[in-house]
Short mmCIF file of C-alpha atoms in Angstrom, two decimals:
data_model
loop_
_atom_site.label_atom_id
_atom_site.label_comp_id
_atom_site.label_asym_id
_atom_site.label_seq_id
_atom_site.Cartn_x
_atom_site.Cartn_y
_atom_site.Cartn_z
CA MET A 1 -0.05 0.04 -0.31
CA SER A 2 1.04 3.83 -0.51
CA THR A 3 1.82 6.14 1.93
CA GLY A 4 -0.98 7.78 2.60
CA HIS A 5 -2.31 7.91 6.26
CA VAL A 6 -5.64 9.18 7.48
CA TYR A 7 -6.41 9.63 11.38
CA LEU A 8 -9.26 8.20 13.09
CA GLY A 9 -10.78 10.96 16.27
CA CYS A 10 -13.48 9.68 18.28
CA TYR A 11 -14.77 9.33 21.40
CA THR A 12 -13.14 8.06 24.11
CA THR A 13 -14.55 5.60 27.77
CA GLY A 14 -14.33 8.42 28.90
CA ALA A 15 -16.93 10.35 27.35
CA GLY A 16 -19.77 8.01 26.30
CA GLY A 17 -17.68 6.09 23.30
CA GLU A 18 -14.88 3.52 23.69
CA GLY A 19 -12.38 4.62 21.92
CA THR A 20 -8.52 4.74 23.36
CA GLY A 21 -7.25 7.83 21.56
CA ILE A 22 -6.01 9.25 18.10
CA MET A 23 -5.55 6.61 15.74
CA LEU A 24 -3.84 6.02 12.86
CA ALA A 25 -5.28 3.60 10.16
CA ARG A 26 -2.55 4.09 6.22
CA ARG A 27 -4.24 4.76 3.30
CA ASP A 28 -3.87 4.43 -0.51
CA PRO A 29 -4.81 7.34 -2.33
CA ARG A 30 -5.94 5.33 -5.43
CA THR A 31 -8.21 3.04 -4.13
CA GLY A 32 -9.09 4.38 -0.15
CA ALA A 33 -8.44 2.07 1.25
CA LEU A 34 -7.49 1.70 4.73
CA ASP A 35 -5.49 -0.72 6.23
CA GLU A 36 -6.39 -1.74 10.60
CA PRO A 37 -6.09 1.18 12.27
CA VAL A 38 -3.67 1.62 15.90
CA THR A 39 -3.74 3.26 18.21
CA VAL A 40 -0.90 7.18 17.87
CA ALA A 41 -2.42 8.88 20.60
CA GLN A 42 -4.24 8.34 24.37
CA THR A 43 -5.43 11.23 24.94
CA PRO A 44 -9.53 12.14 25.89
CA ALA A 45 -12.36 12.40 23.82
CA PRO A 46 -10.16 13.65 20.65
CA SER A 47 -13.76 14.10 18.98
CA TYR A 48 -12.37 16.13 16.00
CA LEU A 49 -9.13 16.51 14.44
CA VAL A 50 -6.83 19.43 12.64
CA ALA A 51 -3.59 19.58 11.11
CA HIS A 52 -1.29 22.61 10.94
CA PRO A 53 -1.27 23.67 7.07
CA SER A 54 2.67 24.67 6.77
CA LEU A 55 4.11 21.44 9.60
CA SER A 56 3.56 18.64 10.96
CA VAL A 57 1.95 19.25 13.76
CA LEU A 58 -1.73 17.61 14.74
CA TYR A 59 -4.36 19.21 17.03
CA ALA A 60 -7.04 17.76 18.54
CA VAL A 61 -10.42 19.21 20.81
CA ASP A 62 -10.41 17.70 24.12
CA GLU A 63 -14.66 17.55 23.82
CA ARG A 64 -15.32 16.85 28.46
CA GLU A 65 -17.55 19.40 31.04
CA THR A 66 -13.20 21.18 31.14
CA GLY A 67 -12.99 21.27 27.41
CA ALA A 68 -9.44 20.81 26.02
CA VAL A 69 -6.91 21.74 23.27
CA ALA A 70 -3.65 19.73 22.57
CA ALA A 71 -1.13 19.29 20.55
CA PHE A 72 0.99 16.80 18.84
CA ALA A 73 3.86 16.24 16.59
CA ILE A 74 3.56 14.57 13.42
CA GLY A 75 6.89 12.13 12.99
CA PRO A 76 8.69 10.33 10.52
CA ASP A 77 6.59 7.15 10.87
CA GLN A 78 3.14 9.54 11.70
CA GLY A 79 3.72 8.58 15.45
CA LEU A 80 2.40 11.79 17.67
CA THR A 81 4.98 13.29 19.99
CA PRO A 82 3.10 15.52 22.16
CA LEU A 83 3.24 19.11 22.07
CA GLY A 84 1.27 20.54 24.62
CA ARG A 85 -2.44 21.01 25.81
CA ASP A 86 -4.03 23.91 27.80
CA LEU A 87 -7.84 24.26 28.60
CA THR A 88 -10.07 26.65 26.00
CA GLY A 89 -11.80 28.14 29.23
CA GLY A 90 -15.07 26.35 27.29
CA SER A 91 -17.09 23.27 27.70
CA SER A 92 -17.42 20.53 25.29
CA PRO A 93 -15.05 22.16 22.60
CA CYS A 94 -16.31 19.81 19.96
CA HIS A 95 -14.64 21.97 16.28
CA LEU A 96 -11.33 23.90 16.08
CA ALA A 97 -9.20 25.31 12.66
CA VAL A 98 -6.14 27.02 11.95
CA THR A 99 -5.82 30.06 10.84
CA PRO A 100 -3.28 30.12 6.68
CA ASP A 101 -0.90 32.21 8.04
CA GLY A 102 -0.22 29.40 10.71
CA ARG A 103 -0.57 31.58 14.21
CA HIS A 104 -3.71 30.87 15.13
CA LEU A 105 -5.89 28.26 16.78
CA VAL A 106 -9.27 28.99 16.92
CA THR A 107 -11.26 26.35 19.07
CA ALA A 108 -16.00 26.24 19.06
CA ASN A 109 -16.85 25.04 22.12
CA TYR A 110 -20.14 23.40 22.30
CA GLY A 111 -21.34 23.11 25.63
CA ASP A 112 -21.11 27.08 26.98
CA GLY A 113 -21.72 28.48 23.00
CA SER A 114 -18.10 30.49 23.01
CA VAL A 115 -15.11 30.77 20.94
CA THR A 116 -11.13 30.00 21.97
CA VAL A 117 -7.95 31.26 20.14
CA HIS A 118 -4.69 29.75 21.11
CA ARG A 119 -1.67 31.47 19.67
CA LEU A 120 0.08 29.00 18.19
CA GLY A 121 4.92 29.02 18.15
CA PRO A 122 7.16 28.70 15.51
CA ASP A 123 7.22 24.88 16.27
CA GLY A 124 2.98 24.75 16.58
CA ALA A 125 3.07 23.83 19.93
CA LEU A 126 0.29 26.20 21.93
CA ALA A 127 1.62 29.60 22.95
CA GLY A 128 -1.36 30.97 25.27
CA ARG A 129 -4.91 31.69 24.64
CA THR A 130 -5.43 34.85 23.65
CA ALA A 131 -8.88 35.45 23.77
CA HIS A 132 -12.60 33.25 25.07
CA HIS A 133 -15.40 34.65 22.93
CA VAL A 134 -18.29 33.64 24.73
CA LEU A 135 -21.53 34.34 20.80
CA GLY A 136 -25.24 35.13 21.67
CA GLU A 137 -28.39 34.25 23.79
CA GLY A 138 -29.66 31.49 22.43
CA SER A 139 -33.19 31.13 20.38
CA LYS A 140 -35.00 28.99 22.88
CA VAL A 141 -37.07 28.31 19.79
CA ASP A 142 -36.32 24.32 21.31
CA PRO A 143 -35.98 23.95 25.18
CA GLU A 144 -33.81 21.49 25.37
CA ARG A 145 -30.86 22.11 22.47
CA GLN A 146 -31.34 26.01 22.11
CA ALA A 147 -30.80 26.92 25.70
CA GLY A 148 -28.31 28.96 24.78
CA PRO A 149 -25.54 29.84 22.43
CA HIS A 150 -23.62 26.35 20.49
CA ALA A 151 -20.57 26.97 17.91
CA HIS A 152 -20.69 23.42 16.56
CA GLU A 153 -18.54 24.78 13.96
CA VAL A 154 -15.48 27.30 12.97
CA VAL A 155 -14.86 27.71 9.45
CA VAL A 156 -11.80 29.97 8.90
CA GLU A 157 -11.71 32.60 5.67
CA SER A 158 -8.78 34.12 6.12
CA ASP A 159 -6.37 35.10 8.92
CA ASP A 160 -8.35 37.44 10.44
CA LEU A 161 -11.95 36.48 9.50
CA LEU A 162 -13.90 33.31 11.05
CA ARG A 163 -17.19 32.47 11.35
CA VAL A 164 -19.15 30.10 13.06
CA VAL A 165 -22.41 27.88 13.34
CA ASP A 166 -24.11 28.35 16.02
CA LEU A 167 -26.79 25.32 16.63
CA GLY A 168 -28.28 27.37 19.98
CA GLY A 169 -28.82 30.18 18.05
CA ASP A 170 -29.67 30.12 15.66
CA ALA A 171 -27.17 31.88 13.32
CA VAL A 172 -23.60 32.56 11.27
CA TYR A 173 -21.62 34.88 13.20
CA ALA A 174 -18.79 36.17 11.66
CA LEU A 175 -15.64 37.70 13.78
CA ARG A 176 -12.99 39.56 13.21
CA LEU A 177 -9.17 38.54 14.94
CA ALA A 178 -7.19 41.30 15.00
CA ASP A 179 -4.01 40.04 17.08
CA GLY A 180 -5.33 36.67 18.44
CA VAL A 181 -8.89 38.54 19.68
CA PRO A 182 -12.18 37.90 18.26
CA GLU A 183 -14.61 40.67 16.98
CA GLU A 184 -18.48 40.49 16.14
CA VAL A 185 -18.80 42.29 13.03
CA ASP A 186 -21.84 40.58 11.22
CA ARG A 187 -24.55 38.43 12.21
CA THR A 188 -26.60 36.05 10.00
CA PRO A 189 -29.90 34.59 10.85
CA LEU A 190 -31.69 31.49 10.78
CA ARG A 191 -34.97 30.66 10.41
CA PRO A 192 -36.25 30.04 14.15
CA GLY A 193 -35.98 26.20 15.03
CA THR A 194 -33.34 24.90 12.15
CA GLY A 195 -30.59 24.56 15.20
CA PRO A 196 -27.93 24.87 12.25
CA ARG A 197 -25.18 21.86 12.83
CA HIS A 198 -22.13 22.69 10.07
CA LEU A 199 -20.90 25.00 6.82
CA ALA A 200 -20.10 24.64 3.24
CA ALA A 201 -19.29 27.94 0.58
CA ALA A 202 -17.91 27.78 -2.33
CA ASP A 203 -19.02 29.94 -5.91
CA GLY A 204 -20.49 32.74 -4.39
CA TYR A 205 -22.72 30.25 -2.17
CA ALA A 206 -22.84 29.45 1.16
CA TYR A 207 -24.92 26.03 2.26
CA VAL A 208 -26.17 25.60 6.30
CA CYS A 209 -27.19 22.01 7.01
CA GLY A 210 -29.56 22.38 10.09
CA GLU A 211 -29.38 19.44 13.26
CA LEU A 212 -32.80 20.41 14.33
CA ASP A 213 -34.60 20.53 10.94
CA SER A 214 -33.51 18.70 8.63
CA SER A 215 -32.86 21.41 5.94
CA VAL A 216 -30.33 22.67 3.92
CA THR A 217 -30.39 26.81 3.71
CA VAL A 218 -28.12 27.98 1.63
CA PHE A 219 -27.05 32.16 1.03
CA ALA A 220 -25.98 34.28 -1.33
CA VAL A 221 -22.82 35.71 0.28
CA ASP A 222 -21.61 38.14 -2.98
CA THR A 223 -24.01 40.91 -2.19
CA PRO A 224 -22.94 44.30 -2.87
CA ASP A 225 -22.67 44.87 0.90
CA GLY A 226 -21.30 41.52 1.88
CA ALA A 227 -24.22 40.40 4.21
CA TRP A 228 -25.28 36.68 3.89
CA ARG A 229 -29.18 37.07 2.50
CA GLU A 230 -30.74 33.66 1.76
CA HIS A 231 -30.45 31.91 -1.24
CA ASP A 232 -33.06 28.85 -1.57
CA ARG A 233 -34.36 26.32 1.49
CA VAL A 234 -35.34 22.39 0.95
CA ALA A 235 -34.76 19.36 2.73
CA GLY A 236 -31.74 18.15 4.06
CA GLY A 237 -32.97 13.88 2.34
CA THR A 238 -36.34 12.89 2.79
CA GLU A 239 -36.57 11.28 5.99
CA LYS A 240 -36.33 13.58 7.96
CA GLY A 241 -32.55 12.95 11.07
CA GLN A 242 -29.57 15.05 12.86
CA LEU A 243 -28.81 15.89 9.50
CA SER A 244 -24.39 15.85 10.91
CA GLU A 245 -21.94 17.04 7.56
CA ILE A 246 -22.38 18.68 4.70
CA LEU A 247 -19.06 19.23 1.97
CA LEU A 248 -19.07 19.40 -2.08
CA SER A 249 -17.60 17.89 -4.73
CA ALA A 250 -13.89 19.04 -5.65
CA ASP A 251 -15.60 20.53 -8.81
CA GLY A 252 -18.83 22.46 -6.89
CA ARG A 253 -21.51 20.25 -9.11
CA PHE A 254 -23.02 17.88 -6.37
CA LEU A 255 -23.29 18.66 -2.21
CA TYR A 256 -23.49 16.35 -0.15
CA VAL A 257 -25.35 15.73 3.42
CA ALA A 258 -25.33 13.49 6.21
CA SER A 259 -28.42 12.20 8.10
CA ARG A 260 -28.59 10.04 11.42
CA GLY A 261 -31.49 8.46 12.27
CA PRO A 262 -31.82 7.22 8.49
CA ASP A 263 -27.79 6.90 8.28
CA THR A 264 -27.83 8.09 4.34
CA ILE A 265 -26.26 10.90 2.67
CA ALA A 266 -27.46 13.13 0.55
CA THR A 267 -27.21 13.83 -3.20
CA PHE A 268 -28.11 17.19 -4.39
CA ALA A 269 -27.05 18.32 -8.04
CA LEU A 270 -26.27 21.98 -8.02
CA ARG A 271 -27.15 25.05 -10.01
CA ASP A 272 -27.04 28.67 -9.17
CA GLY A 273 -26.42 27.81 -5.75
CA HIS A 274 -29.84 25.74 -5.97
CA PRO A 275 -29.88 22.07 -4.18
CA THR A 276 -31.95 19.59 -6.24
CA LEU A 277 -31.56 15.60 -4.79
CA VAL A 278 -30.86 13.27 -6.97
CA GLY A 279 -31.03 10.10 -4.28
CA GLU A 280 -29.59 8.41 -1.40
CA VAL A 281 -27.64 5.93 -0.43
CA GLY A 282 -26.60 4.21 3.55
CA THR A 283 -24.04 4.98 5.16
CA GLY A 284 -22.98 0.95 5.91
CA GLY A 285 -23.69 2.05 9.26
CA SER A 286 -24.97 3.77 11.80
CA TRP A 287 -25.13 7.16 12.97
CA PRO A 288 -22.49 9.05 10.28
CA ARG A 289 -20.91 12.00 12.54
CA GLN A 290 -18.31 12.82 10.19
CA VAL A 291 -17.80 12.67 7.22
CA THR A 292 -14.46 13.55 5.32
CA ARG A 293 -14.06 14.15 0.79
CA GLU A 294 -10.14 13.39 -0.57
CA GLY A 295 -10.43 13.37 -4.13
CA ASP A 296 -13.70 11.29 -5.22
CA LEU A 297 -13.09 9.01 -2.04
CA LEU A 298 -16.11 9.57 0.86
CA TYR A 299 -14.41 8.49 3.86
CA VAL A 300 -18.20 8.23 6.49
CA ALA A 301 -17.00 8.06 10.35
CA ASN A 302 -19.87 5.78 11.51
CA GLU A 303 -20.22 6.45 15.73
CA ARG A 304 -22.92 4.01 16.86
CA SER A 305 -21.85 0.77 14.82
CA HIS A 306 -18.44 1.31 15.11
CA THR A 307 -16.75 1.78 11.50
CA VAL A 308 -15.58 3.59 9.30
CA VAL A 309 -16.63 3.56 4.94
CA VAL A 310 -15.38 4.36 2.21
CA PHE A 311 -17.33 5.36 -0.73
CA ARG A 312 -16.37 6.80 -4.08
CA LEU A 313 -18.29 9.51 -5.59
CA ASP A 314 -19.61 8.71 -9.75
CA PRO A 315 -17.76 11.67 -11.52
CA ASP A 316 -21.94 11.85 -14.23
CA THR A 317 -23.79 11.41 -11.01
CA GLY A 318 -22.29 12.38 -8.19
CA LEU A 319 -24.08 9.83 -5.85
CA PRO A 320 -21.60 7.79 -3.97
CA ALA A 321 -20.32 4.33 -4.20
CA PRO A 322 -18.91 1.84 -1.44
CA THR A 323 -16.10 0.54 -2.56
CA GLY A 324 -15.83 -2.82 0.06
CA CYS A 325 -14.10 -0.93 2.46
CA VAL A 326 -15.16 -1.04 5.67
CA ARG A 327 -12.83 -0.95 8.62
CA HIS A 328 -13.85 -0.99 13.06
CA VAL A 329 -13.64 1.53 14.51
CA PRO A 330 -14.36 2.14 18.51
CA SER A 331 -16.61 5.20 18.45
CA PRO A 332 -15.43 7.16 15.29
CA THR A 333 -16.39 11.13 14.82
CA CYS A 334 -13.77 12.83 12.45
CA VAL A 335 -11.21 10.74 9.92
CA ARG A 336 -8.36 13.40 8.44
CA VAL A 337 -6.37 12.29 5.43
CA MET A 338 -2.94 13.44 5.76
CA SER A 339 -1.13 13.21 2.32
#
């Protein structure tokens, strides 16, 4: 098998899962097939992983009540050596990203609806927390899930502009980052009760999946004043579920939406920012928490069936087809493909 590899995040035994930490699996870039994964870092609740844009460093959240992030140096054999760990100041961090200049790590804390910024050193190590920014109030449409803000994803648009998806507040925030300190510059509301989770953007449009109402809301983002305006809204599949992931094909012609409950991936054809459902396929497991695309391959982390399943995308229809590769991974929540 070739030298490609993936890191796998999971919920560990102290966080409601069965995982042991961050796992590594060798990957055949041509077929997408994965070797049997092995644990390379025993760290608690690494439910989301991200790599530094220019250094051999991997970052992981610790998605527990007292939230934390950890940094690991990637060795020549893809093994992981701890570079440090720090608290986020928030609870249940579930997503993180690194600015393109490699200077800051930004974390979305689901529990208290906040965003944390850490400065990064020249070696990629954590170099101190610069900010802990709490979002606005929850929409309270869903009294349990929206009593307060719940930051679910942070998307870095540039070195100094962040988009934060707030499930609890039915909103997407724009934050300007100045010397590691975020300042709110815009807030795009979604329809009450949407419960936005993740977004994907390209070609002048942003697509936001609603975890609570199983919708996909499309925004036109190339507007004269820079504001996002609702452009379209469709169901995220034929059966209502808890939408978990949304992503685009490499050429931007298709949109993919994963749904927990129905355990499907819906494929939408895109034309001028309008999604049209092409079809749905089963994920080959239960509770698809995250889907990663690498070229024409999809990697689906089925959390409750403890499997990562590999699909290949049809270039004409866009539909995913299973390749036959299914790997056992305890409580998988994230697949991070590395070059």
